[in-house]
mmCIF file of N, CA and C in Angstrom:
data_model
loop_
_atom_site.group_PDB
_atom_site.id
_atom_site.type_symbol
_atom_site.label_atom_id
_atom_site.label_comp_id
_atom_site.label_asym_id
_atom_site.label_seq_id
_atom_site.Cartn_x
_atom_site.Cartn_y
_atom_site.Cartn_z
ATOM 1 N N UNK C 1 19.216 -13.669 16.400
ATOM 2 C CA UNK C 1 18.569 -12.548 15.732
ATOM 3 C C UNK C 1 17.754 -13.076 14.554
ATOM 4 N N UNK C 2 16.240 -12.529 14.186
ATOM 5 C CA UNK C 2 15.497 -13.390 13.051
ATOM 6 C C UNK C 2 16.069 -12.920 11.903
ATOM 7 N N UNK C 3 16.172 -13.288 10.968
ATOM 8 C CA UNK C 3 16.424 -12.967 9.625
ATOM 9 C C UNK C 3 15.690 -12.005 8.937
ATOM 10 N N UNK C 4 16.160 -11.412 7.836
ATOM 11 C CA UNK C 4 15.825 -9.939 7.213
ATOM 12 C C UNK C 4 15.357 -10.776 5.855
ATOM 13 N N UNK C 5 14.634 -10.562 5.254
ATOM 14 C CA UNK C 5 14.028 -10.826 3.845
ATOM 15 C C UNK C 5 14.032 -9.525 3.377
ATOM 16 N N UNK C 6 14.030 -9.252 1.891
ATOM 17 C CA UNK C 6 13.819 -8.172 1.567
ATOM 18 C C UNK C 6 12.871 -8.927 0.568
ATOM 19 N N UNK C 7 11.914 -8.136 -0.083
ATOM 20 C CA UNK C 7 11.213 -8.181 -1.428
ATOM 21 C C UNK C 7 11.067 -7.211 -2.284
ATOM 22 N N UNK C 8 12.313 -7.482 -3.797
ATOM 23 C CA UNK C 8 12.478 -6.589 -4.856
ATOM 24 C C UNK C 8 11.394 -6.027 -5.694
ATOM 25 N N UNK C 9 11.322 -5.238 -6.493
ATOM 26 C CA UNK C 9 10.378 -5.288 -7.450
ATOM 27 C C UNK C 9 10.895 -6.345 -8.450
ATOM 28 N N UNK C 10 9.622 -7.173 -9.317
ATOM 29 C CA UNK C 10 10.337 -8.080 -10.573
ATOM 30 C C UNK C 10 11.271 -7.846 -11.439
ATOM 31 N N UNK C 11 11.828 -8.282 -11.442
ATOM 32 C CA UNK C 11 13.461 -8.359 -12.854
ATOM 33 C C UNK C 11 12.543 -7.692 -14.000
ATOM 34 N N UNK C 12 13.085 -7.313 -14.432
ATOM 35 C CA UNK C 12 12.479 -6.708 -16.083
ATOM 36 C C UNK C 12 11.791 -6.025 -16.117
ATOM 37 N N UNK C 13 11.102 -5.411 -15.113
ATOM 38 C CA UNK C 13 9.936 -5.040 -14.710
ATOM 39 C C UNK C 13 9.967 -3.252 -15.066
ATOM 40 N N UNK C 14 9.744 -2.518 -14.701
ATOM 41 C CA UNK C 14 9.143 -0.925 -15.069
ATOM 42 C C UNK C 14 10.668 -0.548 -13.899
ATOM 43 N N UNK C 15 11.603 0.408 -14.342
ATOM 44 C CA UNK C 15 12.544 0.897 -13.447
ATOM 45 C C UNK C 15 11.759 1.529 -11.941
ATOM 46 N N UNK C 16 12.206 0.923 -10.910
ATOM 47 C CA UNK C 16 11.785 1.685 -9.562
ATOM 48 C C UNK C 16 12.910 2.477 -8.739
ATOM 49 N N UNK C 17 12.493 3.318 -7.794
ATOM 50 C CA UNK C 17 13.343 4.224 -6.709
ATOM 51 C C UNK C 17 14.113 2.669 -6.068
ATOM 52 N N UNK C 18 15.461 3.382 -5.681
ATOM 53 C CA UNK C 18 16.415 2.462 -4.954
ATOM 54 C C UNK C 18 15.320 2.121 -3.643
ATOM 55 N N UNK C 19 15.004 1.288 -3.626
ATOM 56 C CA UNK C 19 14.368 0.471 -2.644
ATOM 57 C C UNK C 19 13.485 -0.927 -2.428
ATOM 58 N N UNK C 20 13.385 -1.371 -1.304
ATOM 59 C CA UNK C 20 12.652 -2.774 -1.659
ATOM 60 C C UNK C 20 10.708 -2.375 -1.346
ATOM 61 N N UNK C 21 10.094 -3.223 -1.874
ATOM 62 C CA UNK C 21 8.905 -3.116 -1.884
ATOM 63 C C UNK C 21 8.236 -3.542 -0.459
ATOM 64 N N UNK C 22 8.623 -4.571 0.295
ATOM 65 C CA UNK C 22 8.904 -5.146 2.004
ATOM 66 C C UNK C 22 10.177 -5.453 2.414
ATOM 67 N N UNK C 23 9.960 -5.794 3.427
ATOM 68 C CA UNK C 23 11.114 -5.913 4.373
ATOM 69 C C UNK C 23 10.449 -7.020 5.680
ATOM 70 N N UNK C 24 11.052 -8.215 5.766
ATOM 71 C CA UNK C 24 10.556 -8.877 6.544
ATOM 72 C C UNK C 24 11.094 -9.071 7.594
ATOM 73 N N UNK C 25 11.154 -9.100 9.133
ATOM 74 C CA UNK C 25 12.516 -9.115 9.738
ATOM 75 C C UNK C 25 11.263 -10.213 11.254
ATOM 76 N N UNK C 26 11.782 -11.202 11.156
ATOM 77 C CA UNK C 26 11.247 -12.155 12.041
ATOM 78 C C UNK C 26 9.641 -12.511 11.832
ATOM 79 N N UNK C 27 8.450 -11.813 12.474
ATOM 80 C CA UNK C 27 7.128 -11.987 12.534
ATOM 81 C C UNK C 27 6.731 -10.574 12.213
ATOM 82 N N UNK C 28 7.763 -9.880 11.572
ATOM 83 C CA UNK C 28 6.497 -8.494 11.431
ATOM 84 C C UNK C 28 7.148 -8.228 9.868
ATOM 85 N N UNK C 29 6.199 -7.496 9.102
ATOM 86 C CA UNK C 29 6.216 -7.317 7.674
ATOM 87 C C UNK C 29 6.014 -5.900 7.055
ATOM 88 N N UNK C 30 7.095 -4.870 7.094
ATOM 89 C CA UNK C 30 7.169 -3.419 6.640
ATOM 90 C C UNK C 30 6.996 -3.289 5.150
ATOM 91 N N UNK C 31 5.810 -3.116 4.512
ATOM 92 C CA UNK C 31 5.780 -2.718 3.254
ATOM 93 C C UNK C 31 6.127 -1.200 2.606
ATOM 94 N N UNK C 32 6.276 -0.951 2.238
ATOM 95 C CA UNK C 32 6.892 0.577 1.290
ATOM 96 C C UNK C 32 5.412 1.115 0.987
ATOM 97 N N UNK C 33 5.871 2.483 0.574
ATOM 98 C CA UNK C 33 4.229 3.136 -0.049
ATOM 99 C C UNK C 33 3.829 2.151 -1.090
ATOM 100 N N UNK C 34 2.673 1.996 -1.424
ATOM 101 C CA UNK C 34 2.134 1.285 -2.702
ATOM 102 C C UNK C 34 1.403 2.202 -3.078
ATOM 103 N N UNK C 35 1.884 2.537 -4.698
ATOM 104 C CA UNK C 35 0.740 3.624 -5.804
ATOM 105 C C UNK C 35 0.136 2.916 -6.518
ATOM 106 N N UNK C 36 -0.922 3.345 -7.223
ATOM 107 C CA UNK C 36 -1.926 3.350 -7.991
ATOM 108 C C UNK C 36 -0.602 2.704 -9.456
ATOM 109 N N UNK C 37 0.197 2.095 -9.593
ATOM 110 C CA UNK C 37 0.834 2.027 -10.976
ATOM 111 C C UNK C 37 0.362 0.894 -11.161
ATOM 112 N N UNK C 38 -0.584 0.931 -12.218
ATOM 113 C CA UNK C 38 -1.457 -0.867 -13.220
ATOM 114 C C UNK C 38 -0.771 -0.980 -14.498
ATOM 115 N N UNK C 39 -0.955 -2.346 -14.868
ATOM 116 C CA UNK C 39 0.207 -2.412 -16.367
ATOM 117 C C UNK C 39 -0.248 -1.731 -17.011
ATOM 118 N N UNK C 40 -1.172 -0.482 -17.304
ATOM 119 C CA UNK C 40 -2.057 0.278 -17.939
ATOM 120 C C UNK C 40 -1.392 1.873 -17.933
ATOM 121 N N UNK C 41 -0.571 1.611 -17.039
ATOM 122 C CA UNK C 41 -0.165 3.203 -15.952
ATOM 123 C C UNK C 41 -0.732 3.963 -14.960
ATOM 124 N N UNK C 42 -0.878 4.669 -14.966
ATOM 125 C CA UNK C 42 -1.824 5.083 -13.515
ATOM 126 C C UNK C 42 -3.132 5.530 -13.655
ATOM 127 N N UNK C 43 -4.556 5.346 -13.352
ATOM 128 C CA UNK C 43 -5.354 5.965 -13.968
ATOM 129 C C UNK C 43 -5.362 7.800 -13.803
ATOM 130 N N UNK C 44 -5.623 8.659 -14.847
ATOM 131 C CA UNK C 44 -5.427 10.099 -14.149
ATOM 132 C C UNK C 44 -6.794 10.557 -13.911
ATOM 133 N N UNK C 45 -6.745 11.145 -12.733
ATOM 134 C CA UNK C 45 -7.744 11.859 -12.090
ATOM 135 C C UNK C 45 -8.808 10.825 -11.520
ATOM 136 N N UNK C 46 -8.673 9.395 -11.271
ATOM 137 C CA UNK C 46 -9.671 8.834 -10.378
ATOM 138 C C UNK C 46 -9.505 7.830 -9.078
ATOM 139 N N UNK C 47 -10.103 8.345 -8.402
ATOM 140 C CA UNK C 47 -9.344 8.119 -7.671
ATOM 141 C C UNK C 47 -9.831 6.919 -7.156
ATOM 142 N N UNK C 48 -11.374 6.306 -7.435
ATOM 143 C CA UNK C 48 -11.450 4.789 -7.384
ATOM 144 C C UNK C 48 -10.939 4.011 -8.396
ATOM 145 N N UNK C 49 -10.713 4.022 -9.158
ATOM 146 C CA UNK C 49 -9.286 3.109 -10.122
ATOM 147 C C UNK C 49 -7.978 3.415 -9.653
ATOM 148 N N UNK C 50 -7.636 4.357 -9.051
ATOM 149 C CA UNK C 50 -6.358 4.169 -8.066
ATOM 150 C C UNK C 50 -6.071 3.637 -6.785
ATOM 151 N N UNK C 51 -7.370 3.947 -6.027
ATOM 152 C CA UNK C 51 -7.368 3.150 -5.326
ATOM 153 C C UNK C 51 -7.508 1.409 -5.232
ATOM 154 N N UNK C 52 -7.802 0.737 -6.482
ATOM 155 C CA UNK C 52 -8.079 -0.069 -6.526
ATOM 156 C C UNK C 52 -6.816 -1.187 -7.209
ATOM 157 N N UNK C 53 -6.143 -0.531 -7.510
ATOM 158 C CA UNK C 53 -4.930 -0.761 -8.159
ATOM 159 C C UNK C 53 -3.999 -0.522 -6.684
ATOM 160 N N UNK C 54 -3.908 0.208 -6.202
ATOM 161 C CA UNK C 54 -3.069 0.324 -4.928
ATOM 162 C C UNK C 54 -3.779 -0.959 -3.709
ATOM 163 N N UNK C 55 -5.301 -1.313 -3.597
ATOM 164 C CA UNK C 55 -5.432 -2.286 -2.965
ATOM 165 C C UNK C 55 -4.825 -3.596 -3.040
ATOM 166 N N UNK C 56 -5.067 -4.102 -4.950
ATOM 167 C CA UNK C 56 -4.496 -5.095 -5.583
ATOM 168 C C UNK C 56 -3.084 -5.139 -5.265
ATOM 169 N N UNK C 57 -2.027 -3.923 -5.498
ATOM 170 C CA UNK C 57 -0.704 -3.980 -5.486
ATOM 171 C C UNK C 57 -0.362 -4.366 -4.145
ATOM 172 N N UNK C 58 -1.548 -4.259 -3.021
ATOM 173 C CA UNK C 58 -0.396 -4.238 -1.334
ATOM 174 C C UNK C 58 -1.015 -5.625 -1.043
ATOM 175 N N UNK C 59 -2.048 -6.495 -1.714
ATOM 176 C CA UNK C 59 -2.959 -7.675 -1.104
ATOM 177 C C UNK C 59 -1.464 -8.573 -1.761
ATOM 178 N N UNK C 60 -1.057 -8.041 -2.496
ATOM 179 C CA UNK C 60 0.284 -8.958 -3.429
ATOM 180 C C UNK C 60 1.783 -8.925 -2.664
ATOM 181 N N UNK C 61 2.254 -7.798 -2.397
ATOM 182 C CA UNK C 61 3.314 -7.007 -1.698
ATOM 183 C C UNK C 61 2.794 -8.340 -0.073
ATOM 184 N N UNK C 62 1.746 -8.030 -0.090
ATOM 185 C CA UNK C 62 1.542 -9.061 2.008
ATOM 186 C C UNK C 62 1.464 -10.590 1.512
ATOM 187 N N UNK C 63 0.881 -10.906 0.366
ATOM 188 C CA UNK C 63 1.297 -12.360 0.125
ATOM 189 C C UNK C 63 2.993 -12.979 0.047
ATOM 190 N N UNK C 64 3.313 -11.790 -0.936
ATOM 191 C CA UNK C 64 5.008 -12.442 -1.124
ATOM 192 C C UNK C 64 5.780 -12.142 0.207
ATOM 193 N N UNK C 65 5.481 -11.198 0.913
ATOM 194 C CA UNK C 65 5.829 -11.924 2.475
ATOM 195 C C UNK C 65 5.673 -12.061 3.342
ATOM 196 N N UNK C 66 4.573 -13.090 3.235
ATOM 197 C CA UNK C 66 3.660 -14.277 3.910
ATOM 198 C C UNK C 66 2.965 -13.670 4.601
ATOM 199 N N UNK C 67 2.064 -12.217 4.259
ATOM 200 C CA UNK C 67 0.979 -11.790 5.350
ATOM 201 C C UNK C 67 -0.299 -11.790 4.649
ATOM 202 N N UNK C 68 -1.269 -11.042 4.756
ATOM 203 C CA UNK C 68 -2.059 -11.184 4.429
ATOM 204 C C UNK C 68 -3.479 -9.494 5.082
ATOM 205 N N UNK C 69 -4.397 -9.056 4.710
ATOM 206 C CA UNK C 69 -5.232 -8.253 4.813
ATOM 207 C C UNK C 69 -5.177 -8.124 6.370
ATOM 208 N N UNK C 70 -5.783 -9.185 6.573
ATOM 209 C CA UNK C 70 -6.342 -9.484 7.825
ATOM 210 C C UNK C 70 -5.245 -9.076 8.900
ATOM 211 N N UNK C 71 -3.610 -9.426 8.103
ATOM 212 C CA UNK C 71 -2.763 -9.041 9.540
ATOM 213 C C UNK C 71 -2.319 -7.974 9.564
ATOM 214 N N UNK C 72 -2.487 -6.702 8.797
ATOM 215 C CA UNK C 72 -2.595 -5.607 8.623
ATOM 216 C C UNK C 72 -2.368 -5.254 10.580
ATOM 217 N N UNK C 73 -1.415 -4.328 10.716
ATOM 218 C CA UNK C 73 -0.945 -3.715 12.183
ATOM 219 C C UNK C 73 -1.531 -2.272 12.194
ATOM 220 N N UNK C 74 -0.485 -2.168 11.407
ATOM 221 C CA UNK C 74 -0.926 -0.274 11.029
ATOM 222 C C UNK C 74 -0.995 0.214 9.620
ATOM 223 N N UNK C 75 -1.665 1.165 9.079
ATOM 224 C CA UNK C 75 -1.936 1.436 8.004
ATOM 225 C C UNK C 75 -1.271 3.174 7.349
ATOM 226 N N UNK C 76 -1.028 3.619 7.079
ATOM 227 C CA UNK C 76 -0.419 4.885 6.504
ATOM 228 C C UNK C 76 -1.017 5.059 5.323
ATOM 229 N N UNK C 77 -2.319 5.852 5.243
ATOM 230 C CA UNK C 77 -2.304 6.289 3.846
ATOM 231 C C UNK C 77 -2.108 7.802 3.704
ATOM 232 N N UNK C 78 -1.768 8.094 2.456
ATOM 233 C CA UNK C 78 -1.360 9.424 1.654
ATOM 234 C C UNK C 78 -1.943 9.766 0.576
ATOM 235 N N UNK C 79 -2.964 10.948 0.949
ATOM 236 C CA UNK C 79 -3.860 11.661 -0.188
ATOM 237 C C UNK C 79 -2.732 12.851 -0.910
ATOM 238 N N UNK C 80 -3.400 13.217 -2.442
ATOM 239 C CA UNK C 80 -3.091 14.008 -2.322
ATOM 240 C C UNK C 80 -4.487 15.306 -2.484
ATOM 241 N N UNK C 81 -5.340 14.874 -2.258
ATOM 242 C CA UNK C 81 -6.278 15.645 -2.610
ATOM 243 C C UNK C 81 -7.220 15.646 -0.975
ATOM 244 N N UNK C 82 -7.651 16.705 -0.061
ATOM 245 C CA UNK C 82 -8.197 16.445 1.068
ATOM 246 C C UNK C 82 -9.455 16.327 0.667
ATOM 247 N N UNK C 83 -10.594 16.601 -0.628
ATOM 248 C CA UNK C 83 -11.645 16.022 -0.908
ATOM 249 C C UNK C 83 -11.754 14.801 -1.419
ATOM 250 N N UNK C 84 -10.454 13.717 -1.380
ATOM 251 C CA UNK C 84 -10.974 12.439 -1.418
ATOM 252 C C UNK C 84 -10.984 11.338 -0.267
ATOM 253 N N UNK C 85 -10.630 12.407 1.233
ATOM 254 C CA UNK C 85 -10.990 11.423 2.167
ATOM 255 C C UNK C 85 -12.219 10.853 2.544
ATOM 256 N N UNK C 86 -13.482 11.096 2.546
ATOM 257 C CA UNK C 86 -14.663 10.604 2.361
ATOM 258 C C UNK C 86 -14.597 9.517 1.651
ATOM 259 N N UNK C 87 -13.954 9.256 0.117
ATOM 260 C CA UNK C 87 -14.153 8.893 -0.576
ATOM 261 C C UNK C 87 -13.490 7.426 -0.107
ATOM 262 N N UNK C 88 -12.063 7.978 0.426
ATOM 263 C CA UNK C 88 -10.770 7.008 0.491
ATOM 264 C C UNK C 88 -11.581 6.107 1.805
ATOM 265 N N UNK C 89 -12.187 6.815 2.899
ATOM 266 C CA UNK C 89 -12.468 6.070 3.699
ATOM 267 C C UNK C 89 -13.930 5.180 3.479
ATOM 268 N N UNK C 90 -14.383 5.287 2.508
ATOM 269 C CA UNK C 90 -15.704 4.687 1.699
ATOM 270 C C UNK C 90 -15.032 3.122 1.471
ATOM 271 N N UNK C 91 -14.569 2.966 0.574
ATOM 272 C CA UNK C 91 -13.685 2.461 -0.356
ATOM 273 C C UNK C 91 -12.721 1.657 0.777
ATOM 274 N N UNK C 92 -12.087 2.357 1.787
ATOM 275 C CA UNK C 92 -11.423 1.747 2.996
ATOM 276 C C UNK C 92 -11.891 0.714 3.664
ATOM 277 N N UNK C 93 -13.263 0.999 3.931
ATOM 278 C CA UNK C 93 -13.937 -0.013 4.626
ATOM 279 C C UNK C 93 -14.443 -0.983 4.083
ATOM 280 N N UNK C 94 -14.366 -0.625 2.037
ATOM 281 C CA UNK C 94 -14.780 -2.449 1.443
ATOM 282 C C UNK C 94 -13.735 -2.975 1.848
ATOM 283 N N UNK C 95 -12.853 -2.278 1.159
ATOM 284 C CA UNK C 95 -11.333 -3.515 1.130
ATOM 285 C C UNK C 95 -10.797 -3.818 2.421
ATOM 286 N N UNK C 96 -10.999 -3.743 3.663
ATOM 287 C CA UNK C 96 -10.706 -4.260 5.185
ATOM 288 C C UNK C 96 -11.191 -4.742 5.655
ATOM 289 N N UNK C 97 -11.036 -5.963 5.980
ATOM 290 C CA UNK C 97 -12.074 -6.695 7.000
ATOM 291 C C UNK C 97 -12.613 -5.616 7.901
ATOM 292 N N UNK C 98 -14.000 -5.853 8.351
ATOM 293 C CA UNK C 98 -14.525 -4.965 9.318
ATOM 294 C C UNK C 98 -14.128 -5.553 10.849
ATOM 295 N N UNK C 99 -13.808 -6.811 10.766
ATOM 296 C CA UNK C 99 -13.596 -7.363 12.399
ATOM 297 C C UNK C 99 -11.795 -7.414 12.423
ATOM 298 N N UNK C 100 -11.146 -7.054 11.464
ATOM 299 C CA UNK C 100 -9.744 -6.476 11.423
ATOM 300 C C UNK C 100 -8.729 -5.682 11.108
ATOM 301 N N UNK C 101 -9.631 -4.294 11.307
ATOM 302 C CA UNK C 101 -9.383 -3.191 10.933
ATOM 303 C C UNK C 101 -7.704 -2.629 11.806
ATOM 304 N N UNK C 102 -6.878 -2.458 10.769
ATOM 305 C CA UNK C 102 -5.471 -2.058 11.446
ATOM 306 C C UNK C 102 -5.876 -0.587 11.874
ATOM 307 N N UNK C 103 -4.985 0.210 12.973
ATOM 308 C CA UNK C 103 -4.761 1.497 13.273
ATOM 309 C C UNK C 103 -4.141 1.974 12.004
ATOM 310 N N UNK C 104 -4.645 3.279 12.281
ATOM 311 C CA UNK C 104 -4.268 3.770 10.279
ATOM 312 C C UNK C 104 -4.318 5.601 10.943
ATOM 313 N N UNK C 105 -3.419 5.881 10.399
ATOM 314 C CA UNK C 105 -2.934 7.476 9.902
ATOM 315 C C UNK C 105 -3.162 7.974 8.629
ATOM 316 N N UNK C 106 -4.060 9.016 8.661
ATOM 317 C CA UNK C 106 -4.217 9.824 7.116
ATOM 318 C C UNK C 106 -3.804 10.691 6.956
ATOM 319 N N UNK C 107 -3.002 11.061 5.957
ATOM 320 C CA UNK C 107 -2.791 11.871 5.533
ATOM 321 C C UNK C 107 -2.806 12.873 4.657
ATOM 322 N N UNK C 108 -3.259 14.424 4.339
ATOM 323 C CA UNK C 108 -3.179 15.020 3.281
ATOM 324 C C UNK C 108 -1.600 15.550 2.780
ATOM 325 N N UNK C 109 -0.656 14.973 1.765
ATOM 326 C CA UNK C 109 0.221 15.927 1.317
ATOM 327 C C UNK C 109 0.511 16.384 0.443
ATOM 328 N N UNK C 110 1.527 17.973 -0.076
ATOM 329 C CA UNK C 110 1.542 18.363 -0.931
ATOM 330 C C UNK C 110 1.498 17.553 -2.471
ATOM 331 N N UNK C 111 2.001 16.264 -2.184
ATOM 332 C CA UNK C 111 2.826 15.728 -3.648
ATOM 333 C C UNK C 111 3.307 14.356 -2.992
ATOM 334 N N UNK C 112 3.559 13.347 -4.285
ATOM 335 C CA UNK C 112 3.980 12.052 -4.360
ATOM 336 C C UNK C 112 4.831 11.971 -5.327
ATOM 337 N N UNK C 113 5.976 11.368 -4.964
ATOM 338 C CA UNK C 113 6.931 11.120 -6.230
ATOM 339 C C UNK C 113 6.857 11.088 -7.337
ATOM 340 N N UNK C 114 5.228 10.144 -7.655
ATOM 341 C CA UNK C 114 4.839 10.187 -8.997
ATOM 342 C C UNK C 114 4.209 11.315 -9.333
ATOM 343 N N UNK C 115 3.856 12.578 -9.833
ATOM 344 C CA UNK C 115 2.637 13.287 -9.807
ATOM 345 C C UNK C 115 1.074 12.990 -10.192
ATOM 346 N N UNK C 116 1.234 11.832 -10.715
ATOM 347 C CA UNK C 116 -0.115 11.361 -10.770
ATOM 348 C C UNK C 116 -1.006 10.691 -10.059
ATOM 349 N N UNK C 117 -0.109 9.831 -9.238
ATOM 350 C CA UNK C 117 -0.729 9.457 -7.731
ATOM 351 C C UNK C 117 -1.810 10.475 -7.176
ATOM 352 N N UNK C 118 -2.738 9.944 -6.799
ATOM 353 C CA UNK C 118 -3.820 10.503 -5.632
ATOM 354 C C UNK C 118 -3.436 9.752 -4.312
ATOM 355 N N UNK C 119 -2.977 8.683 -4.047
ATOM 356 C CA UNK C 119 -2.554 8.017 -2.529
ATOM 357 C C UNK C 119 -1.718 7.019 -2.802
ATOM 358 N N UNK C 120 -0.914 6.944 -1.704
ATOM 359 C CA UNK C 120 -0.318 5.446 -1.551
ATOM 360 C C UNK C 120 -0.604 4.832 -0.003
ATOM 361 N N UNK C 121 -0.131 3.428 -0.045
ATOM 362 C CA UNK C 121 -0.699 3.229 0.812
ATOM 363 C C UNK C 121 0.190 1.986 1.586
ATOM 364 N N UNK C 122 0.898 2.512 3.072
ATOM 365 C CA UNK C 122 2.427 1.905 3.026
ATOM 366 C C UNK C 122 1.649 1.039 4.678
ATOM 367 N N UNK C 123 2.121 0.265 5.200
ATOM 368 C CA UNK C 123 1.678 -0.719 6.005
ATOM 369 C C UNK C 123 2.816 -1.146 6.849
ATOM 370 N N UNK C 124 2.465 -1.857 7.907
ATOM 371 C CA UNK C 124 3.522 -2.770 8.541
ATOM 372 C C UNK C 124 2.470 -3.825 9.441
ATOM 373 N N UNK C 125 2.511 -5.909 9.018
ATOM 374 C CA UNK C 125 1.785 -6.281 8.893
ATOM 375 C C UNK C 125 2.322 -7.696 10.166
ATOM 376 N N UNK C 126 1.324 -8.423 10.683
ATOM 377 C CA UNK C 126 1.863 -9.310 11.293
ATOM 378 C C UNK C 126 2.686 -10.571 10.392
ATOM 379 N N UNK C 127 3.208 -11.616 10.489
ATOM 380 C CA UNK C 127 3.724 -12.641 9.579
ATOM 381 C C UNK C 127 3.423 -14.272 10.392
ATOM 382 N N UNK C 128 2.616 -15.023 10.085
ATOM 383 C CA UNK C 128 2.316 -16.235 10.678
ATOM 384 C C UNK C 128 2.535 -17.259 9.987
#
């Protein structure tokens, strides 16, 4: 059976929900939602500085276990606003390779744990 990795949030770091940030279990790589939270806090009301902070946070989350953009499988994002899908999918297509675009689900919902969140953005990635 392959082995399970988990990846914590950092020691000392800002208190998080009981959970790990990935989960590695052989060649495939389950990341958790990723929000918009920058050492700054979250930006409010924009939703390209959140998004951009949520890109940064998951390009980090697929390095620490060992994936990367490109191996992106499937994608899950979560609005909370349905006038920023235009926007989200603008913005989607800088940050993705265009010749390795994962299958992706959008979503509009009521609310995010944080209330300041506009999206998160949760993945499950290849591992090579």
């Amino acid at each position: 059976m392959p082995e399970i990795s988990r990846f914590m949030p950092p020691a000392g770091g800002r208190p998080y929900p009981p959970f790990a940030i990935s989960v590695r279990h052989g060649a495939t790589l389950y990341v958790s939602g990723i929000g918009p939270m920058g050492p700054d806090g979250v930006p409010k009301d924009d939703f390209a500085a959140q998004f951009a902070i949520v890109i940064g946070n998951l390009q980090r989350a697929l390095t620490e276990g060992g994936s990367n953009m490109r191996s992106i499988l499937k994608a899950n994002v979560l609005l909370t606003r349905a006038g920023d899908v235009a926007e989200m999918n603008r913005l989607y297509a800088e940050a993705f390779p265009a010749d390795a675009l994962p299958a992706r689900t959008t979503c509009v919902v009521a609310a995010l744990p944080v209330p300041e969140f506009l999206l998160e953005i949760e993945c499950i990635a290849a591992v090579y």
